[in-house]
Short mmCIF file of C-alpha atoms and ligand atoms in Angstrom, two decimals:
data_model
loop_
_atom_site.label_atom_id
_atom_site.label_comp_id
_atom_site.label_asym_id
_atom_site.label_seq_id
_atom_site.Cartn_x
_atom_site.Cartn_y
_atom_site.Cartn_z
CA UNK A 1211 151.15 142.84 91.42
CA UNK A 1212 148.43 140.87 93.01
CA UNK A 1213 144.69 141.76 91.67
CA UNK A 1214 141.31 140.34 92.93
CA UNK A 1215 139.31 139.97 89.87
CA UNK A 1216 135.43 140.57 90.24
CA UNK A 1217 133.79 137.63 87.68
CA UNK A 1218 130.40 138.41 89.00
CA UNK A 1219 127.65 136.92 91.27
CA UNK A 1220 127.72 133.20 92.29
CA UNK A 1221 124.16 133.18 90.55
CA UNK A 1222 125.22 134.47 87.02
CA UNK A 1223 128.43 132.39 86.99
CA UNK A 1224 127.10 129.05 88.13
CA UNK A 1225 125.52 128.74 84.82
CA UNK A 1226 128.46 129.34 83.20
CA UNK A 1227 130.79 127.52 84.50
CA UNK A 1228 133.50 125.95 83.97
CA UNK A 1229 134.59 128.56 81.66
CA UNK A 1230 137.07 130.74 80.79
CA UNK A 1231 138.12 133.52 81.83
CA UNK A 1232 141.35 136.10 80.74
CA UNK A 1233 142.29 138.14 83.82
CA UNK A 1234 145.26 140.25 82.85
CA UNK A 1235 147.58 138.02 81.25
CA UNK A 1236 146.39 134.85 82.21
CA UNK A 1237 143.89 132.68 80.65
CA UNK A 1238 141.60 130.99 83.97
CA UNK A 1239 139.45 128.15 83.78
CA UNK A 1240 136.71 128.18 86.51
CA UNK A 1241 134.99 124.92 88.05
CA UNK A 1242 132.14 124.63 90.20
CA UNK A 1243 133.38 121.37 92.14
CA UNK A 1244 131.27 119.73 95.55
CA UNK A 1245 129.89 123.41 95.92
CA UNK A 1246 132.84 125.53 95.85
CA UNK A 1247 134.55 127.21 92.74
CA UNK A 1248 137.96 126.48 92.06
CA UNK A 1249 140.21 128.53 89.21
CA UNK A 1250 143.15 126.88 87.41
CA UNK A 1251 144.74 127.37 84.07
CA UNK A 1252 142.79 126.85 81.43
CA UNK A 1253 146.35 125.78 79.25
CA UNK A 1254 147.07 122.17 79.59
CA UNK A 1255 150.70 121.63 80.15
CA UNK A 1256 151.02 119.19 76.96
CA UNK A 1257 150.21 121.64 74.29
CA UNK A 1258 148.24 124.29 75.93
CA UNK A 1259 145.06 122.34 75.29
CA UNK A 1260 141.98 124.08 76.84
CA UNK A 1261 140.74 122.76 79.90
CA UNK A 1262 137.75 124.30 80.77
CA UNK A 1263 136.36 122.28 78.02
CA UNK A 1264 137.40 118.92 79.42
CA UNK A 1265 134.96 116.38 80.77
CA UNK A 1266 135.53 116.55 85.05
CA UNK A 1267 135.39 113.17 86.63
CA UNK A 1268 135.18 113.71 90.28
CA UNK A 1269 137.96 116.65 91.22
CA UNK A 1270 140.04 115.96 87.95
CA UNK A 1271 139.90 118.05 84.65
CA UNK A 1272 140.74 115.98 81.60
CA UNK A 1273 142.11 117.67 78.92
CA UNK A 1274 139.67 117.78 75.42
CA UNK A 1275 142.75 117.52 72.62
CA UNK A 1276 144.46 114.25 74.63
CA UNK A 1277 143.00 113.84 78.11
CA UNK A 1278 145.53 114.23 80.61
CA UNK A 1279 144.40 114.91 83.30
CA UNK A 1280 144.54 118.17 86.61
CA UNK A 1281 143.09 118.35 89.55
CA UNK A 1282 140.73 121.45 89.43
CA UNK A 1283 141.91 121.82 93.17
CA UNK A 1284 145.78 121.31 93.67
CA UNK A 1285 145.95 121.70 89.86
CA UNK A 1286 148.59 118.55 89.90
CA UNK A 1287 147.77 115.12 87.55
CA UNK A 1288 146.36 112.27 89.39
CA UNK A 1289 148.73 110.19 91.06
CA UNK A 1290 151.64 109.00 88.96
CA UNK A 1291 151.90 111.98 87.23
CA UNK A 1292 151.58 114.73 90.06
CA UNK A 1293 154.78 116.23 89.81
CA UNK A 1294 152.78 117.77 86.35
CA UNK A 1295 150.56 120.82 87.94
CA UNK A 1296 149.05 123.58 86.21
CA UNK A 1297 148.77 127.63 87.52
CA UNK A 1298 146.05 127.25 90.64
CA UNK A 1299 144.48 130.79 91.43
CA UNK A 1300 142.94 131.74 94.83
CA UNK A 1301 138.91 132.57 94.69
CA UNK A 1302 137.11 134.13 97.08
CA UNK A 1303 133.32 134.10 97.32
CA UNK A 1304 132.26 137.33 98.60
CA UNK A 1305 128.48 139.22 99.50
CA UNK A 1306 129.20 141.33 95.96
CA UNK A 1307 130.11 138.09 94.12
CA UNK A 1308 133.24 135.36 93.28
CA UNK A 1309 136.40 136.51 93.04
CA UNK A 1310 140.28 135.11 91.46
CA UNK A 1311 143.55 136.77 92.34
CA UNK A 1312 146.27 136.64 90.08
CA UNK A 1313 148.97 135.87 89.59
CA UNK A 1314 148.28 132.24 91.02
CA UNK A 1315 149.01 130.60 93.95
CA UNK A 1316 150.71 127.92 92.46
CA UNK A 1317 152.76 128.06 89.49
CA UNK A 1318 152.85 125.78 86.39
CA UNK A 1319 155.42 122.88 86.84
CA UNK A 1320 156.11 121.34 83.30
CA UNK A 1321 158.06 117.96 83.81
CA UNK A 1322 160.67 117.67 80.92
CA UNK A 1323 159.77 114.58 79.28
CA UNK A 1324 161.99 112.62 76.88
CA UNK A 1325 161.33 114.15 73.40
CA UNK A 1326 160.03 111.61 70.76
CA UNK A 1327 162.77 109.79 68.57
CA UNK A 1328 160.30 111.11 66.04
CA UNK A 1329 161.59 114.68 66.91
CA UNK A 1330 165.41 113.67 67.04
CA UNK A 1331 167.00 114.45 63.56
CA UNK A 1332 168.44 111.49 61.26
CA UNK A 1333 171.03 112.56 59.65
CA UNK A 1334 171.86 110.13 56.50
CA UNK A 1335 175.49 109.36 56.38
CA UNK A 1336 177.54 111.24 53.37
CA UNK A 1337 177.84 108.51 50.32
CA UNK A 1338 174.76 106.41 51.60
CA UNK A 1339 172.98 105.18 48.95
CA UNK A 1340 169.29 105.95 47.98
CA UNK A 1341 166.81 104.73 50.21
CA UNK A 1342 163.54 103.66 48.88
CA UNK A 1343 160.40 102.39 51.23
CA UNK A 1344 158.24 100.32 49.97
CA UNK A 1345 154.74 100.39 50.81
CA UNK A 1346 151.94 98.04 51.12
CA UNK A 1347 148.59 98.74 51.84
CA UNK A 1348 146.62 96.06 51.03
CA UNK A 1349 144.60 93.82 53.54
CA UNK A 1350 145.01 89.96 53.90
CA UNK A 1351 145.11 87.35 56.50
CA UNK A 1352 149.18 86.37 56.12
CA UNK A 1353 147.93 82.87 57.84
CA UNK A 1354 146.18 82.10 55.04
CA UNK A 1355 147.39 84.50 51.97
CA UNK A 1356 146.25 85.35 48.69
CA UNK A 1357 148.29 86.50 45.45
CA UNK A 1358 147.92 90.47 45.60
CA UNK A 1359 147.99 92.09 41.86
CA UNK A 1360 149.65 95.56 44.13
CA UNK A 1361 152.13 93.51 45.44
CA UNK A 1362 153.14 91.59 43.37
CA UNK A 1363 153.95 94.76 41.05
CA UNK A 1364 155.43 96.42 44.52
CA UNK A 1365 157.89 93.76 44.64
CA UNK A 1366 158.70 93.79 41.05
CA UNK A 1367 159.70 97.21 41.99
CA UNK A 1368 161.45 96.60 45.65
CA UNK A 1369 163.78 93.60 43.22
CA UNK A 1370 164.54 96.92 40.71
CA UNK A 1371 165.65 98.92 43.62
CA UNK A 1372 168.33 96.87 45.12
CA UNK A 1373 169.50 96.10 41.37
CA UNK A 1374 169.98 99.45 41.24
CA UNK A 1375 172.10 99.43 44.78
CA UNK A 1376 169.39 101.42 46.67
CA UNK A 1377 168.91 100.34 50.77
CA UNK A 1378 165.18 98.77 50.53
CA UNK A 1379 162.66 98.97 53.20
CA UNK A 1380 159.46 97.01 52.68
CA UNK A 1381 156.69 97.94 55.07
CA UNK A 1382 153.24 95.99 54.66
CA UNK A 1383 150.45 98.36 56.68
CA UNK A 1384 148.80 95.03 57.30
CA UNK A 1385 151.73 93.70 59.92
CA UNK A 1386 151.49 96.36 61.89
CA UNK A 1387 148.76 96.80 64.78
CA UNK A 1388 147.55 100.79 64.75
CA UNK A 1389 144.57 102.36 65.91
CA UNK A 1390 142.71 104.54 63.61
CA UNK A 1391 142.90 108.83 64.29
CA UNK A 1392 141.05 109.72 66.67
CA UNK A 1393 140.04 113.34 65.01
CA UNK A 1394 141.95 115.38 66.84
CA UNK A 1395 142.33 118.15 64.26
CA UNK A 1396 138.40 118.27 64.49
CA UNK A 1397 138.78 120.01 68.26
CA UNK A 1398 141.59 122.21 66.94
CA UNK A 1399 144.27 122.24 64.16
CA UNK A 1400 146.60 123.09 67.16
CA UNK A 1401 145.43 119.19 68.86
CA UNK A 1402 146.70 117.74 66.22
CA UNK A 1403 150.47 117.35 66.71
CA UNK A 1404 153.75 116.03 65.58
CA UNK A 1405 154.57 113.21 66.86
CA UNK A 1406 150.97 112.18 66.44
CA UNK A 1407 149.21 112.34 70.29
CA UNK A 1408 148.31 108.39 69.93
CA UNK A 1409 152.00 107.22 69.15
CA UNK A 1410 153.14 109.79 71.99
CA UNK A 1411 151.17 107.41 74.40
CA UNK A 1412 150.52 103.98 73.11
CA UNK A 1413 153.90 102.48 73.27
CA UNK A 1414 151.91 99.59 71.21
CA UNK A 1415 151.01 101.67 68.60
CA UNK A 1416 153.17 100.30 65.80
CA UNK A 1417 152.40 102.99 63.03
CA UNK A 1418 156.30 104.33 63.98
CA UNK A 1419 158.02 102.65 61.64
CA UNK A 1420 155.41 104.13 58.66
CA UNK A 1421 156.30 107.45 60.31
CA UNK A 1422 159.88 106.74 61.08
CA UNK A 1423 160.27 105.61 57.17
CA UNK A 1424 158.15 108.76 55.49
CA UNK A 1425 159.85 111.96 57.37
CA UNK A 1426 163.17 110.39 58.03
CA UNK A 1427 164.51 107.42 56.35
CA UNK A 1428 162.95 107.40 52.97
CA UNK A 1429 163.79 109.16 49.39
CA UNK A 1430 161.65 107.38 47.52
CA UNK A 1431 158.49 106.28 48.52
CA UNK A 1432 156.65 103.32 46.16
CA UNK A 1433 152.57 103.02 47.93
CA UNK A 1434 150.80 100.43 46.44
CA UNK A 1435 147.12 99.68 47.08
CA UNK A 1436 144.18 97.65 45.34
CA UNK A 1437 141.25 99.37 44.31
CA UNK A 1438 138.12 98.76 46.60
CA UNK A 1439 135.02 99.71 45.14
CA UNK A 1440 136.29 102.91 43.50
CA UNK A 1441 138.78 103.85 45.91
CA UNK A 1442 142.10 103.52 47.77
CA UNK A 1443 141.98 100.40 51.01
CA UNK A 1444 140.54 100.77 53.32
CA UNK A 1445 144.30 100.13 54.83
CA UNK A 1446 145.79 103.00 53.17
CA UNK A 1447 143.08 105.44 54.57
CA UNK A 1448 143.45 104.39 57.99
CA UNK A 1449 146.84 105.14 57.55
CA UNK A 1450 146.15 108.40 55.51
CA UNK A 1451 144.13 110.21 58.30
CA UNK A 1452 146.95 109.14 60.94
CA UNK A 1453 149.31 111.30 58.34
CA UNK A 1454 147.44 114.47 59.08
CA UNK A 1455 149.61 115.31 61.97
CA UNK A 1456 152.74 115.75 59.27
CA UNK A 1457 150.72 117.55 56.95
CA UNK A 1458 149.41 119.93 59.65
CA UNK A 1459 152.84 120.87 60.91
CA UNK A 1460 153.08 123.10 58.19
CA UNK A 1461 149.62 124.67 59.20
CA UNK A 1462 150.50 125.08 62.83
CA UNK A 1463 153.95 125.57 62.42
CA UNK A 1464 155.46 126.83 59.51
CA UNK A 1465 157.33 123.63 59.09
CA UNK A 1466 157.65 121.03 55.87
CA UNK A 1467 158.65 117.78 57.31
CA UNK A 1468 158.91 116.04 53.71
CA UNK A 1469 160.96 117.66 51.98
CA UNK A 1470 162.88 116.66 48.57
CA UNK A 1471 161.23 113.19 48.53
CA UNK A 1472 159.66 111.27 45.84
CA UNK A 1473 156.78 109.31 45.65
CA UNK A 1474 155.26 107.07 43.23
CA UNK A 1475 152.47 104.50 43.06
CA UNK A 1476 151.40 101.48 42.20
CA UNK A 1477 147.50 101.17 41.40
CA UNK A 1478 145.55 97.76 40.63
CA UNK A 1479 142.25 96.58 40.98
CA UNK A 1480 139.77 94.12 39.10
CA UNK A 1481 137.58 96.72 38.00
CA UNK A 1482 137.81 100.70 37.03
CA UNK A 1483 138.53 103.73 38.88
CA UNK A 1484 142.42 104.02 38.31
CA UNK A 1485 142.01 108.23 37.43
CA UNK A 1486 140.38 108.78 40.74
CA UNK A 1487 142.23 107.21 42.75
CA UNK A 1488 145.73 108.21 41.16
CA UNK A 1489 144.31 112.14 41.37
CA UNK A 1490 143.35 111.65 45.17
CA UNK A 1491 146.88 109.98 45.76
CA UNK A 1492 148.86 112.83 44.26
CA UNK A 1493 146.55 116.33 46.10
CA UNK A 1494 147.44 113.97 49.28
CA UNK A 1495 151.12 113.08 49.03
CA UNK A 1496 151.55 116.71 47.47
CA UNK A 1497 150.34 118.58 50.18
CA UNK A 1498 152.64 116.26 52.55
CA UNK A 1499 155.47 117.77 50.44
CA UNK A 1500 156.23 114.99 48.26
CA UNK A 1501 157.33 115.19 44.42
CA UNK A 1502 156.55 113.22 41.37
CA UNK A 1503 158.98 111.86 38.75
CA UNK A 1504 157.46 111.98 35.18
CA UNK A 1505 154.67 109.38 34.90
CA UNK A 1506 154.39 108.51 38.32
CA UNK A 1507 151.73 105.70 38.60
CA UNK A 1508 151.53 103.05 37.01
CA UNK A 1509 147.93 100.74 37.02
CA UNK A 1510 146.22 97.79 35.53
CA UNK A 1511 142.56 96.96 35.61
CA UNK A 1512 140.05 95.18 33.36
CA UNK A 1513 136.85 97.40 33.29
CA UNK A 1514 133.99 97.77 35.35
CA UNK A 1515 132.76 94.45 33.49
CA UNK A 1516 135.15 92.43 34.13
CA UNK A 1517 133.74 89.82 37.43
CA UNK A 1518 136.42 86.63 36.43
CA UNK A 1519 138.58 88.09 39.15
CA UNK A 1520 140.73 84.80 38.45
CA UNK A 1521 141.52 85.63 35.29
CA UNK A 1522 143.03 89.05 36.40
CA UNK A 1523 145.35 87.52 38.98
CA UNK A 1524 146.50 85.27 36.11
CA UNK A 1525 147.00 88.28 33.65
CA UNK A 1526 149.16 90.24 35.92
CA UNK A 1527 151.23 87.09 37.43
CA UNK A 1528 152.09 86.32 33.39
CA UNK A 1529 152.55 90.23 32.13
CA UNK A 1530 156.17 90.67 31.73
CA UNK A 1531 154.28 94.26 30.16
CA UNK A 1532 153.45 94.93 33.85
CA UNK A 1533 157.02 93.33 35.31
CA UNK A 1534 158.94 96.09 32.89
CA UNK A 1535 156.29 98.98 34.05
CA UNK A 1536 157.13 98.41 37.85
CA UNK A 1537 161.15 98.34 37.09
CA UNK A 1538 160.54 101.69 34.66
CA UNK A 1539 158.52 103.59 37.81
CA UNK A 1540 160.97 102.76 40.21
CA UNK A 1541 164.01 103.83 37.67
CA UNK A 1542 162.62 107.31 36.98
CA UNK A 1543 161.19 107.96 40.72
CA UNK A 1544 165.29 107.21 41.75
CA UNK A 1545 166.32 109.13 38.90
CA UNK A 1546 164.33 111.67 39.36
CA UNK A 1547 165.36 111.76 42.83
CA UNK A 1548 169.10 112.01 42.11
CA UNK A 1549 168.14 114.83 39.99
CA UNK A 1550 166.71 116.80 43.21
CA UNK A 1551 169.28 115.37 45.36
CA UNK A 1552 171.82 117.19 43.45
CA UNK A 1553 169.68 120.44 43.77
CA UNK A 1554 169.33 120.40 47.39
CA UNK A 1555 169.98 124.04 48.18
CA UNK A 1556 167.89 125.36 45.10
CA UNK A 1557 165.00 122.68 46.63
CA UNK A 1558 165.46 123.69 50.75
CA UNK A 1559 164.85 127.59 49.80
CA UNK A 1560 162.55 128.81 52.47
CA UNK A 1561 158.83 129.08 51.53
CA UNK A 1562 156.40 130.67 53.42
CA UNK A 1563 153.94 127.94 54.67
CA UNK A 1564 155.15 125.43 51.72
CA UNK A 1565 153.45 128.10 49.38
CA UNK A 1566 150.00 126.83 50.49
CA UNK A 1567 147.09 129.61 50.39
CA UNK A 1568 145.43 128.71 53.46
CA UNK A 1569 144.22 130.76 55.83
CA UNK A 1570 146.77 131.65 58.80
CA UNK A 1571 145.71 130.18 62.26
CA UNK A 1572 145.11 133.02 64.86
CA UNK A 1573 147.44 133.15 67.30
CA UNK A 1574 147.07 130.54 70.44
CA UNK A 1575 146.30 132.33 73.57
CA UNK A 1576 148.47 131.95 76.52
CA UNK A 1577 152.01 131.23 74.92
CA UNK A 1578 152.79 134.16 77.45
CA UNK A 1579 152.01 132.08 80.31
CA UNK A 1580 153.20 128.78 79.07
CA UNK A 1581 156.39 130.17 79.30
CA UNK A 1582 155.97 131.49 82.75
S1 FES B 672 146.45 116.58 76.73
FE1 FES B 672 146.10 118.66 76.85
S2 FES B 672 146.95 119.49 75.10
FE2 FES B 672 147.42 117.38 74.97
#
C-alpha cells in the first residue's frame, strides 16, 4: 500500500538532515542535496552499512563501514558500478511540510558478486597428513638480514615437523605487503566482516595467505615473535588487529571459524617480559578458538640487564638446550592435535557463541528490507 509519510517542516528537518528515518518497514535516509531533499535507503547494499552517516561528495553517499558509494538521487553507484542501486523513495515538499512515500520508487538491485575464496570451504583430503604453519613475525630487511633468535628456534621446529611427515607451510609476516586495520569494528561490530573489508577490495593486499593458512589450511599453528620493549612486534600486532574480523564472526554471527586447531609459540627476546607476552598470546589465540597442548611456549631471554645483545645471538645459535625445546613444542602441539583430531565429534558439539559471556548484539535493523 502506498503511504505519504509527514517528516515535518522543511525548517525543522533541514537541521537534521541527512538522517534517518523508519517509515513502516523501511529504514530511509534523507539528504538535503543542491536545495532539494532526496530519500534513499539508509542500508548499504554490502552489509547493510548505514548511509545516512556517510560523508556526501557532490550527489554521492559513501558508505561509513567501507565507502561504496550511491547516488542520493538515482540511488545507483557511480559509474562502473551502477548496476548496484539502493531503494529510492519519492518526497514531496508540501505548504504543511516534506513528505516520503513508501514503498520506493525504485527497488534495491544487489549485483551477485563472486563470493571470496575465503568463504569457499577446504575440505582436507581423507589420510592427509597434519598440516602445520609456521609463523614468523619478526621484522628485517631480507636484502640485508640478520640472525633472528625466533627464527631460528621457528625453524628448528618447521625441520621437526616434516621429520615427523607433517605438510609444512612457512609464512614470514615480513614478505608480505598488508595494510594495517583500518578500525572498522570501532563504527560497528557488524563493519567488521569476514572476509576482512580491506582483502575484499585490495586485490594487493597480501595478508590472504595468513588468513588462507589460519581458518583453512592449518592444524597446528607455531607464531614466533621477538620481544620489543616488553611486548609482541610490532609485525605480529599489525597482523593481530587484521585478525579481529575472525574473532568477531562469532560475535556477529554465531560462528567459530577456528575450530579444533592448535597453537603454540615461540617467544625470544634480549631482555625480560616472556610472562606477559606468553599470557597476551594465549587470551588472543583463545578467543580465536585455538587450543593449547601442555606447555605451549617455549622462550629464552637474558634479563632486563643483559645489553651484550651479541652474546645472546651466540647463546641461542650454540644451545642444543633450545634446539631440543623447539623439536619437544612442536611434538606435543602435533600430538596433542592427533589427540583432538580423533575427538572431532565430541570437539564440533555446538556451543552457543563459543561459550563466550558477552553481551548479545541487538538485532540489525532492516534485514526485512535487505531481503526485499
Ligand atoms: S560499504 Fe557499506 S556496508 Fe560495506
Amino acid at each position: 500500500m502506498t503511504t505519504w509519510h509527514r517528516l515535518g517542516l522543511k525548517t525543522e528537518l533541514l537541521p537534521r538532515v541527512p538522517a534517518a528515518f523508519t517509515l513502516d518497514r523501511w529504514s530511509v535516509a534523507v539528504f538535503h542535496h543542491e536545495g532539494q531533499f532526496r530519500a534513499i535507503s539508509n542500508a548499504c547494499n554490502h552489509k547493510g552499512g548505514p548511509l545516512c552517516e556517510g560523508r556526501l561528495h557532490g550527489e554521492f553517499v559513501m558508505c561509513p563501514w567501507h565507502a561504496w558509494e550511491y547516488s542520493v538521487i538515482t540511488g545507483k553507484g557511480p559509474e562502473g558500478y551502477d548496476e548496484e542501486q539502493v531503494p529510492v523513495f519519492a518526497v514531496e515538499e508540501r505548504e504543511d511540510g516534506v513528505y516520503v512515500r513508501t514503498p520506493p520508487v525504485q527497488p534495491r538491485r544487489l549485483v551477485r558478486h563472486k563470493p571470496s575464496h575465503l568463504l569457499e570451504t577446504h575440505p582436507k583430503p581423507s589420510g592427509a597428513p597434519p598440516r602445520v604453519l609456521v609463523l614468523s613475525t619478526t621484522a628485517m630487511d631480507d636484502v640485508n638480514p640478520r640472525f633472528s633468535t625466533s627464527d631460528a628456534l621457528l625453524e628448528h621446529a618447521l625441520d621437526q615437523a616434516k621429520r615427523r611427515g607433517a605438510d609444512t607451510q612457512y609464512i614470514k609476516l615480513r614478505d608480505l605487503k598488508f595494510r594495517h586495520c583500518e578500525g572498522n569494528y570501532s563504527k560497528a561490530a557488524r563493519a567488521c566482516t569476514w572476509p576482512c573489508a580491506i582483502t575484499e577490495r585490495d586485490p594487493d593486499d597480501q595478508l590472504t595467505a595468513v588468513y588462507e593458512g589460519l581458518v583453512h589450511w592449518a592444524d597446528v599453528v607455531l607464531i614466533g615473535t621477538p620481544i620489543r620493549w616488553g611486548n609482541a612486534s610490532s609485525l605480529y600486532y599489525k597482523m593481530l588487529e587484521r585478525l579481529n574480523c575472525v574473532q568477531n564472526q562469532v560475535t556477529i554471527q554465531d560462528k567459530v571459524l577456528i575450530r579444533n586447531k592448535v597453537a603454540a609459540f615461540i617467544i625470544t627476546g634480549g631482555q625480560d617480559n616472556i610472562q606477559a607476552v606468553a599470557g597476551a598470546m594465549f587470551t588472543f589465540w583463545a578467543e580465536l578458538g585455538f587450543v593449547f597442548p601442555p606447555f605451549p611456549f617455549i622462550a629464552h631471554s637474558r634479563g632486563w640487564d643483559a645489553e651484550d645483545m651479541q652474546n645472546n645471538v651466540r647463546q641461542v645459535k650454540m644451545s642444543d638446550t633450545l634446539k631440543e625445546a623447539a623439536y619437544e613444542l612442536l611434538d606435543r602441539a602435533l600430538d596433542f592435535w592427533t589427540i583432538i583430531d580423533r575427538h572431532k565429534a565430541e570437539m564440533d558439539k555446538p556451543m552457543e557463541r563459543a561459550g563466550r559471556k558477552a553481551s548479545t548484539l541487538p538485532e540489525p535493523e532492516e534485514i526485512e528490507e535487505m531481503t526485499v
